XYZ file of C-alpha atoms in Angstrom:
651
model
C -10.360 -1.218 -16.424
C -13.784 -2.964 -15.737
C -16.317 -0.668 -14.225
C -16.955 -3.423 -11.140
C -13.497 -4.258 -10.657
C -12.249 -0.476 -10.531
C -15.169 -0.152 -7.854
C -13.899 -3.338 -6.248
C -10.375 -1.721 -5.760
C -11.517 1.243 -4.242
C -13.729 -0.323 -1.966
C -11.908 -2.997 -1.122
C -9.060 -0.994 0.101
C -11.318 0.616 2.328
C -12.018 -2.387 3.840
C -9.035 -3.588 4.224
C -7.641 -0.121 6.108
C -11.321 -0.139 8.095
C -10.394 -3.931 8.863
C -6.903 -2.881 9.814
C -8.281 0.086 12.572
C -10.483 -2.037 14.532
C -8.019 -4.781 15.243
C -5.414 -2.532 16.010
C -7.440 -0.658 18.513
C -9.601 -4.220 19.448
C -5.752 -4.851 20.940
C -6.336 -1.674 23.017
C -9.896 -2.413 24.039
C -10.309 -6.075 23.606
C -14.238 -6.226 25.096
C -15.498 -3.345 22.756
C -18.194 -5.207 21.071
C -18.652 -2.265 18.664
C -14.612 -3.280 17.427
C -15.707 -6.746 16.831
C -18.780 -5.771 14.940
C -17.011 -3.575 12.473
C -14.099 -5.679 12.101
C -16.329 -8.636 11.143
C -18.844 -6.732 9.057
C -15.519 -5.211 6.972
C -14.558 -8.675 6.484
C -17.924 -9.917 5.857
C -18.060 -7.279 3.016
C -15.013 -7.685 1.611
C -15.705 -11.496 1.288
C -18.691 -10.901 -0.604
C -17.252 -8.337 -2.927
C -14.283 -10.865 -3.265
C -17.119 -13.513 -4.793
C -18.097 -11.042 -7.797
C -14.912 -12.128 -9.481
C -12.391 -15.098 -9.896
C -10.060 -14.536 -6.743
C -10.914 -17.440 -4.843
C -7.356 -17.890 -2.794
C -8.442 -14.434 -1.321
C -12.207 -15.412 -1.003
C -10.422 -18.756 1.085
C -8.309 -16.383 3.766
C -11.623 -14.107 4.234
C -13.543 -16.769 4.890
C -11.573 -18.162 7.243
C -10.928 -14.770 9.058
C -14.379 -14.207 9.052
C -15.012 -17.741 10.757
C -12.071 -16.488 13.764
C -14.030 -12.852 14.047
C -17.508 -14.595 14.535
C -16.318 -17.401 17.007
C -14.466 -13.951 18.936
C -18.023 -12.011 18.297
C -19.827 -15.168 19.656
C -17.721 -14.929 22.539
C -16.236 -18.515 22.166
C -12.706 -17.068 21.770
C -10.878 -14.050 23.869
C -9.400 -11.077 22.077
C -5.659 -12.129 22.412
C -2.032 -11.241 20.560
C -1.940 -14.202 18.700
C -5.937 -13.871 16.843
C -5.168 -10.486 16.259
C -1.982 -11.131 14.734
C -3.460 -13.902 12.937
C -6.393 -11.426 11.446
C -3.749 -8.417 10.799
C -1.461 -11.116 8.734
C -4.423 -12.205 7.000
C -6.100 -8.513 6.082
C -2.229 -7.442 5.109
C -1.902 -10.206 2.703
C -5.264 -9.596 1.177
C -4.164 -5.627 1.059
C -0.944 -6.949 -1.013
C -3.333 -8.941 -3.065
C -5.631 -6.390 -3.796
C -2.367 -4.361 -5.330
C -1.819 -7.020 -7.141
C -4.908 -7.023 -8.965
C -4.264 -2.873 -9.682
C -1.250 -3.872 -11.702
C -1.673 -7.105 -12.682
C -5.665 -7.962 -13.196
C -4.926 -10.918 -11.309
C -3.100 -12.607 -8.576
C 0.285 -13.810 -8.067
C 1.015 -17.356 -9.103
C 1.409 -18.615 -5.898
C -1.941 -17.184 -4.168
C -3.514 -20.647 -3.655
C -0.607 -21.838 -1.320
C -0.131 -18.536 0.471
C -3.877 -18.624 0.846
C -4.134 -22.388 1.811
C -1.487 -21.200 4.668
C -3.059 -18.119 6.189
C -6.266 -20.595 6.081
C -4.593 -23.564 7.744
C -3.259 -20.846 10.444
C -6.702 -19.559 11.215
C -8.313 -22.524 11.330
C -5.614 -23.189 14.290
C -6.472 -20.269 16.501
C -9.773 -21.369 15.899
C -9.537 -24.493 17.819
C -9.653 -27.047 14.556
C -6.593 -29.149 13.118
C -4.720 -27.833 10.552
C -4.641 -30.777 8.652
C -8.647 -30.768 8.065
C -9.247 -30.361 4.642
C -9.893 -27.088 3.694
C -13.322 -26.108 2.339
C -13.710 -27.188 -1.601
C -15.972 -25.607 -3.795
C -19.192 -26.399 -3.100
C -20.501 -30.292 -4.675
C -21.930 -30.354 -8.197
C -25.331 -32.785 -7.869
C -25.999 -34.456 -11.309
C -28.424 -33.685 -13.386
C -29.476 -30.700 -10.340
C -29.727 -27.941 -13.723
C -32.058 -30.340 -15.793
C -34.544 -30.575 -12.841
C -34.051 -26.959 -12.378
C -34.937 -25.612 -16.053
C -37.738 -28.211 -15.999
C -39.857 -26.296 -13.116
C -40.002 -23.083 -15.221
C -42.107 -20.501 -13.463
C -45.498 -19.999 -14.736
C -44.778 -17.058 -16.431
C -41.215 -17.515 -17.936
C -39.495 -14.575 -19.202
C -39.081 -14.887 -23.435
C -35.277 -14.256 -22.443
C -32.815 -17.367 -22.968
C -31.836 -18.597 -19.678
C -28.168 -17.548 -18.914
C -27.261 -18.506 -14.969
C -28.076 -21.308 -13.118
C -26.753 -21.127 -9.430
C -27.325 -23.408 -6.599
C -26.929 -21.997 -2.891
C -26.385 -23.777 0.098
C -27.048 -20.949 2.851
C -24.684 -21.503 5.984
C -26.310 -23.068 9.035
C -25.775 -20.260 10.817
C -26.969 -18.010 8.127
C -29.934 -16.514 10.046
C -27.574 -15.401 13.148
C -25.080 -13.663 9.677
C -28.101 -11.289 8.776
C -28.469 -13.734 5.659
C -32.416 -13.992 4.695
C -31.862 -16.653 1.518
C -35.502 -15.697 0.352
C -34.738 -11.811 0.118
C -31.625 -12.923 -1.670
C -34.102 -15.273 -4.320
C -36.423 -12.293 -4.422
C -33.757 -9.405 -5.306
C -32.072 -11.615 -8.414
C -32.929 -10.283 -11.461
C -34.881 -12.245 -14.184
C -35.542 -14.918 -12.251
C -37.263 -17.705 -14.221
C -36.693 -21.076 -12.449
C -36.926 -22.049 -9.028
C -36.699 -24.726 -6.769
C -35.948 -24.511 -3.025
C -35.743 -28.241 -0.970
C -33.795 -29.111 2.450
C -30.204 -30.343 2.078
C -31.267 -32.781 5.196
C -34.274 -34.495 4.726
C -34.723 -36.420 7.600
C -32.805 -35.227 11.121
C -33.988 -37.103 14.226
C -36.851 -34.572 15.977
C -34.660 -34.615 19.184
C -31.715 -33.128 16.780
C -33.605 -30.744 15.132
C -32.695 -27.238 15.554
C -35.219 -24.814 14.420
C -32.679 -21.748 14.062
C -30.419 -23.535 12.117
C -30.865 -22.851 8.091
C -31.261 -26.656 6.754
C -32.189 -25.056 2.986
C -30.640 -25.522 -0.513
C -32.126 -22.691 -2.845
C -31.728 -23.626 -7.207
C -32.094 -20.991 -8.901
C -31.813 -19.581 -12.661
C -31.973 -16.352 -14.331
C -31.838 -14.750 -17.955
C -30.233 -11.953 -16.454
C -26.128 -11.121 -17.148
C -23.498 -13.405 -15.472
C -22.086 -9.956 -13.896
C -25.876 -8.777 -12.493
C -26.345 -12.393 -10.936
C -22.958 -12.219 -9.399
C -23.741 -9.031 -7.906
C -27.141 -10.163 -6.214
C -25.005 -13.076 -4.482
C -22.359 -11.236 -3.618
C -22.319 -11.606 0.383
C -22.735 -14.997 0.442
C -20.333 -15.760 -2.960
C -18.762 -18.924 -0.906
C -22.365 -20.520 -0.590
C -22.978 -20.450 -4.146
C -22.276 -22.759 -7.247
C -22.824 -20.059 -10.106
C -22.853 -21.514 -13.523
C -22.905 -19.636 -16.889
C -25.328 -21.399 -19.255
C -24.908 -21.308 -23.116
C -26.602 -23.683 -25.819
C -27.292 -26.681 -22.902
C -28.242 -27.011 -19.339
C -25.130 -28.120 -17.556
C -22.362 -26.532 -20.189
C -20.512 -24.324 -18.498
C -19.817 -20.717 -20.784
C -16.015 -19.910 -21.559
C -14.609 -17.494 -18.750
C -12.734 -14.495 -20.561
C -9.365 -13.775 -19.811
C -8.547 -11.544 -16.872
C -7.514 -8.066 -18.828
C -4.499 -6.318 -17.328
C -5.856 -3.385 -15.176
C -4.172 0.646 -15.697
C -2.110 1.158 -13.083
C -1.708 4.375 -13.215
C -5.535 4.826 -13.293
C -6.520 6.857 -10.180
C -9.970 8.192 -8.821
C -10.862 10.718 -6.568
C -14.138 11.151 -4.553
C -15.022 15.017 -4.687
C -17.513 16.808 -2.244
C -20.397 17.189 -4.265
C -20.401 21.299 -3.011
C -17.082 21.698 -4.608
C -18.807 20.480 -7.846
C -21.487 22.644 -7.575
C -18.556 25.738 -6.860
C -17.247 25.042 -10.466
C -20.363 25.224 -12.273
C -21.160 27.892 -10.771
C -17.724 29.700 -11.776
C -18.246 28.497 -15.087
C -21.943 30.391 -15.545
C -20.210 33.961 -14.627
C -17.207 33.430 -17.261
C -19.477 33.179 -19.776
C -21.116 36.010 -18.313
C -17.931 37.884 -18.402
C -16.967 36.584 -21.691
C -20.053 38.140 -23.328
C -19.191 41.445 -21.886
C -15.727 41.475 -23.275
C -17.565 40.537 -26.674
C -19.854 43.554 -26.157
C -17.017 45.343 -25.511
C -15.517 44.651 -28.459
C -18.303 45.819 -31.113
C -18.131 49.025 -28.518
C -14.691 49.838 -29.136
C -15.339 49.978 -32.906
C -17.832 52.801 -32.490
C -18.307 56.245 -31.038
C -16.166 54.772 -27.272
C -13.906 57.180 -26.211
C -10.201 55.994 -25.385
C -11.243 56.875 -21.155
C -14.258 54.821 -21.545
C -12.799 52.145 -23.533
C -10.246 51.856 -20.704
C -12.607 52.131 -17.784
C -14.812 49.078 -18.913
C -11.716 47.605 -19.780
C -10.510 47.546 -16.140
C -13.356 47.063 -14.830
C -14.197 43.705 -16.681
C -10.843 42.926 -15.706
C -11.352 42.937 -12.531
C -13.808 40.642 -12.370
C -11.975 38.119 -14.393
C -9.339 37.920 -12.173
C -11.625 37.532 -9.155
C -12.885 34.743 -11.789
C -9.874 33.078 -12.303
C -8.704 33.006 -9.206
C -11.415 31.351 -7.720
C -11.770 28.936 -10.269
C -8.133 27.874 -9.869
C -8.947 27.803 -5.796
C -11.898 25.520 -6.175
C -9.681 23.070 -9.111
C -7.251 22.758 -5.957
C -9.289 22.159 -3.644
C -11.286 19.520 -5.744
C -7.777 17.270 -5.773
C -7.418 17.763 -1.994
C -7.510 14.874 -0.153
C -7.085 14.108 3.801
C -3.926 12.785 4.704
C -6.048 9.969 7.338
C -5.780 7.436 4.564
C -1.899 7.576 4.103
C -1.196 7.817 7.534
C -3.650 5.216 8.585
C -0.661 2.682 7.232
C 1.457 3.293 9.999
C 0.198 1.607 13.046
C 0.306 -1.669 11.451
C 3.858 -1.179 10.007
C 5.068 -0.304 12.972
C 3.078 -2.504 15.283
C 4.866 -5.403 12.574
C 8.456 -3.904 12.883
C 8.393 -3.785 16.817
C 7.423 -7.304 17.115
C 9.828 -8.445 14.453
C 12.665 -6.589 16.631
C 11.802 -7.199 19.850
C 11.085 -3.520 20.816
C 8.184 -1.928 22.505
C 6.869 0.988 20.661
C 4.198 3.405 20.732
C 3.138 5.266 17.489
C 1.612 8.533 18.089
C -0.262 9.988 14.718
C -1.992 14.175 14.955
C -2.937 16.161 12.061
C -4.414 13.688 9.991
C -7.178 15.635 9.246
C -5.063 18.058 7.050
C -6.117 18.076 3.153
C -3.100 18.348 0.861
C -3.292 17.937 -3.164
C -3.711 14.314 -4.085
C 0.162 13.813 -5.658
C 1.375 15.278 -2.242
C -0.666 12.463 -0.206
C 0.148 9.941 -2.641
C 4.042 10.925 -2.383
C 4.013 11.738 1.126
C 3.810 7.565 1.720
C 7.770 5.978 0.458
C 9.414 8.547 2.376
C 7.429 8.119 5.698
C 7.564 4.590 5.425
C 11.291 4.393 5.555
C 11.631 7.269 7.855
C 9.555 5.227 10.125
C 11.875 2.518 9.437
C 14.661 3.720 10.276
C 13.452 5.238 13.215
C 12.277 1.974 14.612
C 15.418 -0.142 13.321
C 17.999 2.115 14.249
C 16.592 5.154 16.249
C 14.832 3.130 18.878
C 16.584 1.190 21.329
C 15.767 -2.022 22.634
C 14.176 -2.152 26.479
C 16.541 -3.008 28.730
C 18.937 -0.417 26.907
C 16.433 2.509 27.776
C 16.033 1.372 30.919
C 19.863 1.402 31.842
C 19.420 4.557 30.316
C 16.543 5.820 32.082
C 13.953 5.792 29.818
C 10.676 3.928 30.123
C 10.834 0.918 28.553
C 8.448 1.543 25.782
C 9.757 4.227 23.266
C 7.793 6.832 21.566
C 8.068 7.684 17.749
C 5.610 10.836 17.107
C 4.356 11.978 13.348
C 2.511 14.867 13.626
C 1.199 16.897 10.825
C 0.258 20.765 10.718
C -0.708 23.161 8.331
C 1.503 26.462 7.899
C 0.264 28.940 5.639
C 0.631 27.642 1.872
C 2.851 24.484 3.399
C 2.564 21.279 5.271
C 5.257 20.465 7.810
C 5.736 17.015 8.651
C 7.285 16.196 12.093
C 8.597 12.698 12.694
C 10.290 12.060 16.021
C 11.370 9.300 18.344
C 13.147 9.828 21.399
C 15.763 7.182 20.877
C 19.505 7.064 21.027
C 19.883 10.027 18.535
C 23.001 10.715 16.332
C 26.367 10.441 17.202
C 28.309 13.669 14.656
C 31.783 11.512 15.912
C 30.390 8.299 14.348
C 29.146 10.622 11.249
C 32.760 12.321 10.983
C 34.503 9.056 10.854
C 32.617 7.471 8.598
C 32.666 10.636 6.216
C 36.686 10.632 6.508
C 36.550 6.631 6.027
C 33.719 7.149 2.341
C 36.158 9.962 1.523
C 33.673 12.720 1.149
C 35.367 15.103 2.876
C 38.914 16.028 4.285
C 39.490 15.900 7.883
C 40.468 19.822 8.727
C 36.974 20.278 6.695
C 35.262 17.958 8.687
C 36.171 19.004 12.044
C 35.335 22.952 11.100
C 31.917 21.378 10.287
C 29.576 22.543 13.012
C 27.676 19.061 14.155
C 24.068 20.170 12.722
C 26.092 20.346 9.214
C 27.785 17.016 10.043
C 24.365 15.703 10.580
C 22.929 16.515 7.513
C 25.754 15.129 5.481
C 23.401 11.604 6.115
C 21.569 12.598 3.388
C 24.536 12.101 0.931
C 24.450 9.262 -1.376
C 28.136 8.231 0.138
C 26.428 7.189 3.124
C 24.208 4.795 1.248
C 26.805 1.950 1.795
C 26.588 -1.516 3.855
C 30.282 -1.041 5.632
C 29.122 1.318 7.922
C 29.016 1.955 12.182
C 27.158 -0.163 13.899
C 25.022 3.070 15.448
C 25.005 4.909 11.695
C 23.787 1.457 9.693
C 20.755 2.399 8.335
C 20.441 6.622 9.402
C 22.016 7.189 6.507
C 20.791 4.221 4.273
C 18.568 5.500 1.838
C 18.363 8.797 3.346
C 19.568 10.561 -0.178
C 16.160 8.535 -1.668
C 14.317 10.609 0.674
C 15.228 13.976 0.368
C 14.750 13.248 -3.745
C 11.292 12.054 -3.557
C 10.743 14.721 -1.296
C 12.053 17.370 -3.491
C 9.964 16.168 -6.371
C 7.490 17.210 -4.739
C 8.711 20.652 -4.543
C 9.710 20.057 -0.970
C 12.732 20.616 1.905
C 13.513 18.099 4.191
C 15.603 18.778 7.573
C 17.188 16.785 10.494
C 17.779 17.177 13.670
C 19.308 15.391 16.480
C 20.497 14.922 20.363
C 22.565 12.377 21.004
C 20.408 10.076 23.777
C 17.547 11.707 22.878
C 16.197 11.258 20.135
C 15.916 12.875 16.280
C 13.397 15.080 14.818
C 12.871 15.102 10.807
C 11.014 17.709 9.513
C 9.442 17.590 5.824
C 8.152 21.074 4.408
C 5.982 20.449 1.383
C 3.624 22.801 -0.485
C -0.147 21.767 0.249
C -1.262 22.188 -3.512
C -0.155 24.132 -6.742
C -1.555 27.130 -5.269
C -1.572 30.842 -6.768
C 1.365 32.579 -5.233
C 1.375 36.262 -4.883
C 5.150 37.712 -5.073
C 6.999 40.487 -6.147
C 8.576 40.849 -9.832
C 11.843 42.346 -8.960
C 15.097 43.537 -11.422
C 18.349 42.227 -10.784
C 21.369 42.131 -13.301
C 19.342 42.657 -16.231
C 16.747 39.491 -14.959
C 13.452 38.815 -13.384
C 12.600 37.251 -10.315
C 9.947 37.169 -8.315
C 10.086 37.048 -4.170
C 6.712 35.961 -2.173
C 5.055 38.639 -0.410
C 4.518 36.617 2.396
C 8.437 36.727 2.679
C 8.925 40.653 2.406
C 7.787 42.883 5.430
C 8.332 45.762 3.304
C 9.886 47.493 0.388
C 12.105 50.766 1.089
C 14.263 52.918 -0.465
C 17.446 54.038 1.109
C 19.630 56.842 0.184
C 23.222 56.104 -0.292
C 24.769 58.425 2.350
C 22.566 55.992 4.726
C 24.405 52.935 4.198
C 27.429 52.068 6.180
C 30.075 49.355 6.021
C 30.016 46.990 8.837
C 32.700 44.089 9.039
C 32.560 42.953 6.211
C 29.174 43.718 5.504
C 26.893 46.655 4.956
C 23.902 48.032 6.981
C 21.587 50.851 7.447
C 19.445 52.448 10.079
C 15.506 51.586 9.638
C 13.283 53.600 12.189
C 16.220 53.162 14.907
C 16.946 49.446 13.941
C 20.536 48.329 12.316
C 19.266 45.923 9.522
C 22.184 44.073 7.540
C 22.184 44.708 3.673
C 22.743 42.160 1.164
C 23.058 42.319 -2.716
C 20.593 39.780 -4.381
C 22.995 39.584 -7.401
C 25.739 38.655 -4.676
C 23.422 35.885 -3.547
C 22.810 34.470 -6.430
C 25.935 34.231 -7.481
C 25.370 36.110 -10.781
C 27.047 39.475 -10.363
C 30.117 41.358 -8.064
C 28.976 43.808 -4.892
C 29.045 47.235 -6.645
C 29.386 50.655 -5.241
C 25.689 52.042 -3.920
C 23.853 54.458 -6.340
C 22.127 57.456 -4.938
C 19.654 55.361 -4.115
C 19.211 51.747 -3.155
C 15.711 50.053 -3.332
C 15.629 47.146 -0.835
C 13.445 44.213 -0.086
C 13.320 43.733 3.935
C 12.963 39.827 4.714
C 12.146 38.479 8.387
C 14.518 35.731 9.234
C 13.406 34.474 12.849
C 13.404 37.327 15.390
C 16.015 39.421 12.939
C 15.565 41.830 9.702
C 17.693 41.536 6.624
C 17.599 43.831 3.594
C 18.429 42.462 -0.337
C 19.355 44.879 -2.288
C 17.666 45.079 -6.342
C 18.210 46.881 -8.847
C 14.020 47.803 -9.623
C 10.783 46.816 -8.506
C 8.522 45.730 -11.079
C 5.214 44.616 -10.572
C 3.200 42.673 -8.060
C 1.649 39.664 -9.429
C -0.346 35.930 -8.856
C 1.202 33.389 -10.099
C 0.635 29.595 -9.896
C 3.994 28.300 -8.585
C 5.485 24.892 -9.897
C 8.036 23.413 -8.349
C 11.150 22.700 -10.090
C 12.085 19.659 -12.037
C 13.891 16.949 -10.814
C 17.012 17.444 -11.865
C 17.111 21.252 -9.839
C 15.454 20.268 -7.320
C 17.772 20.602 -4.687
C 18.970 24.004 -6.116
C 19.444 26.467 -3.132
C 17.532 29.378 -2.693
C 15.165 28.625 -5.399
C 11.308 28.008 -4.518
C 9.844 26.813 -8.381
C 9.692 28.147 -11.120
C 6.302 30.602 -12.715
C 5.152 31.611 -15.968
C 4.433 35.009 -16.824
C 1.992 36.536 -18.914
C 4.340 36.999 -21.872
C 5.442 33.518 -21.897
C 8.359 33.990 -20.399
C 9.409 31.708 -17.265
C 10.949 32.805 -14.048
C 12.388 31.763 -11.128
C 10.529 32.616 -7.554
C 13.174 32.906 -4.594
C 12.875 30.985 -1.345
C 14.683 33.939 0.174
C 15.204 32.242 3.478
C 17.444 29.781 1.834
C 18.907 31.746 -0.006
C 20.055 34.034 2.752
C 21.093 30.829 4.458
């Protein structure tokens, strides 16, 4: 990808989602003049940044937008539904465009009529007829480049000349910020110049002395891409011309190159940067000690010694590694602000495609999670949020008879628990109906009807997520819920997380998204069991005991034991994971005690091992939605194992 363009991308999405904020809240606080002003200098921006390269469609809508934001600035228009809609439409498109370029290196086919459109729309709210032509390029004067090239400066560079560009600055171009001489002074190799007035002779009663009445020729042995660069925020005021053999001859543009798409940058905090080196200075610190180490051990070191230094230069290395692999983590975490920062104008476009009134409430946007995490948090929100707004949300006059305020309320809120993220999204609509759910389950087939009705409803509720229920014949109140809902709890899982639902029928459904923050070094447990290794999280176990057998008592048709005057149920592990029958109790049984909500449970295993860190992975697609299964770790010897999500697994 081109070095300017890939900046282009990047910045230009910034833009668009800086664009997107102020309007959205300019809605809320229509005379905030500090809205206006950042709106119009985002647009200003991205106009000029447009000009550095052939997307002139885009360059057209940004223009025009930028016309409706400085007649609002100027106070000549109000802040109203219909500009800001206009603007929103008009950023969103160039947003779509701007993807477009990512994957394409250029824009759609039909960009010049979409763009002539959004124009022709603007141009209404601003009070002109749509059917003025829009603005052209700006007019070629014969023979301007000859004159031009025959005023060479008095001290011409020995360079060929390259770029010959003629700039009309906009009338208003003083009231902009635009100075056209800093512009002439800041272009590099300048070596012709000619500056005149593009009205020569205005009646003295019509002259307006703050209006900018210039036209500015210019040329430059400089690179096409450098001149380009020192015009970029006012690219729709210049004619820029690539010179080759003859004044006037236009050079050959080269074809737009398709751009990576799957090229991604990230912007790191310089400190974290400065973290790494500095990790990287002690290993080879460390690493010269284990080499002096080495020539040691072939000497006169005793075996005590030998181990000592061992140890102890082991130590350090793992206090090494470990913060290396904390600061590599942290170097790919990104806020989730950008991701989220979608929403408002989704749903802000849903509700008025509907007919609803809705209020998006976003918290905990601030929270950092590991770039693939952020970037694959943003499909399954969006149609979460669809759904809730399409088929969660009712329309007003239903809440009403219902007795809700009219405007409904979908919440995403975002918090940080220990090594996880949990993502809440709720609205307090009409909720889930289990009836509807059981009906249409017996209708798809997926289950028989004694089952069904021994289903408790939070289990009937979750059978939305099966891909049965991705079907058009569906309930009128379930169309949708269900729709898609298997997509989501895939992409979710690929990213090594859970995703849960629940609901109230009339008021409202909650879905809940646990995701790891980052591939983060997990300490757990190695643990024996059936002649296998697994390992448990320590954060899971509240301690490790051993229980004699003449403790253990049958209860039901369970076991248990007494633990400092507490009954705490005992499970097998083998039993759980389905790998081995309940067998009688040796003299002794070592047990793992697990916290599950305000209760104790013990698992039974056959040996503790070790304790280790381990860098967690989550498991492939394929197992994702194994139960009881967390990811999956390597071990020192190169074998892999499986880490329990004992929680799940105890059900």
């Amino acid at each position: 990808m081109d070095e300017l363009l890939e900046q282009f991308l990047i910045e230009g999405r910034e833009l668009v989602q800086q664009a997107s904020d102020d309007l959205l809240a300019l809605e809320q606080s229509p005379s905030d003049a500090l809205l206006i002003d950042s709106a119009f200098r985002s647009i200003h921006t991205l106009k000029g940044s447009v000009g550095l390269f052939d997307f002139a469609p885009m360059g057209l809508v940004l223009h025009a937008a930028e016309d409706l934001l400085g007649a609002i600035r100027d106070k000549r228009l109000a802040v109203d539904r219909d500009n800001v809609d206009g603007l929103l439409i008009a950023v969103g498109q160039t947003e779509r465009w701007i993807d477009a370029i990512a994957h394409a290196g250029s824009l759609a086919e039909d960009a010049e009529d979409v763009a002539r459109l959004l124009a022709a729309n603007l141009r209404e709210l601003l009070g002109l007829s749509p059917a003025a032509p829009l603005p052209e390029p700006l007019p070629a004067q014969a023979g301007w480049m000859d004159r031009l090239l025959a005023d060479r400066l008095e001290n011409p560079s020995d360079e060929p000349v390259r770029v010959a560009v003629r700039y009309l600055p906009d009338s208003g171009a003083y009231f902009r910020g635009d100075d056209p001489m800093a512009l002439v002074r800041n272009v590099p190799g300048l070596v012709a110049l000619r500056i005149g007035l593009r009205d020569a002779g205005p009646a003295s009663g019509d002259y307006d002395p703050f209006a900018c009445n210039l036209v500015v020729e210019f040329a430059s042995s400089a690179a096409l891409e450098d001149v380009k660069a020192s015009c970029r925020f006012v690219a729709d005021q210049v004619e820029i011309v690539p010179i080759t053999t003859k004044p006037g001859k236009a050079a050959p543009v080269p074809e737009s190159r398709p751009v990576d798409a799957t090229s991604k940058t990230l912007r790191v905090d310089s400190r974290r940067i400065d973290t790494l080196a500095e990790i990287a200075d002690e290993l080879v610190v460390i690493k010269n000690a284990l080499s002096d180490l080495t020539v040691e051990a072939g000497t006169a070191l005793d075996r005590d010694a030998l181990v000592e230094a061992l140890a102890e230069r082991q130590a350090v290395l793992e206090r090494l590694v470990g913060r290396l692999h904390r600061t590599v983590m942290s170097v790919r975490l990104v806020p989730l602000t950008p991701v989220l920062s979608r929403f408002p104008r989704l749903v802000r476009e849903i509700a008025a495609g509907l007919g609803k009134e809705v209020d998006l409430r976003i918290t905990g946007g601030q929270v950092e999670v590991d770039r693939s995490i952020a970037d694959g948090l943003l499909d399954p929100l969006t149609h979460l949020i669809r759904n809730a707004m399409d088929h969660g949300v009712e329309f007003s006059d239903q809440r009403r008879q219902a007795g809700k305020p009219p405007r409904a309320t979908v919440e995403l809120g975002i918090s940080r628990q220990g090594d996880h993220l949990l993502v809440q999204l709720r609205d307090d609509g009409r909720g889930i109906d289990p009836g509807a759910i059981r009906r249409v389950a017996l209708e798809r087939q997926l289950m028989g009807a004694e089952e069904l009705a021994a289903l408790p409803d939070a289990s009937v509720i979750d059978l939305i997520f099966r891909p049965g229920f991705s079907t058009a014949d569906q309930v009128t109140d379930l169309s949708g819920r269900g729709v898609g809902m298997d997509a989501v709890r895939a992409a979710v899982g690929r990213l090594g997380g859970k995703v849960s639902l629940e609901s109230v029928l009339g008021q409202g459904t909650t879905v809940r998204l646990v995701l790891p923050l980052s591939n983060v070094l997990t300490k757990v447990v190695l643990v024996a069991c059936a002649g296998e290794r697994y390992g448990v999280p320590m954060e899971a176990i509240v301690e490790t005991a051993k229980i004699d057998a003449e403790r253990i008592f049958p209860v039901r048709a369970g076991r248990a034991f007494i633990l400092r005057e507490r009954t705490i149920p005992l499970l097998d592990l083998a039993v759980l994971l389905g790998i081995a029958e309940p067998t009688p109790p040796d003299l002794e049984h070592k047990v793992l005690v697990i916290r599950m909500g305000s209760e104790l449970v013990a698992i039974g295993v056959d040996a503790y091992l070790d304790r280790r860190e381990l860098s967690l992975r989550p498991m492939p697609q394929l197992l994702s939605g194994m139960r009881g299964i967390a990811g999956t770790a390597l071990l020192g010897d190169g074998q892999m194992i499986l880490v329990l999500d004992v929680g799940d697994l105890i059900g």
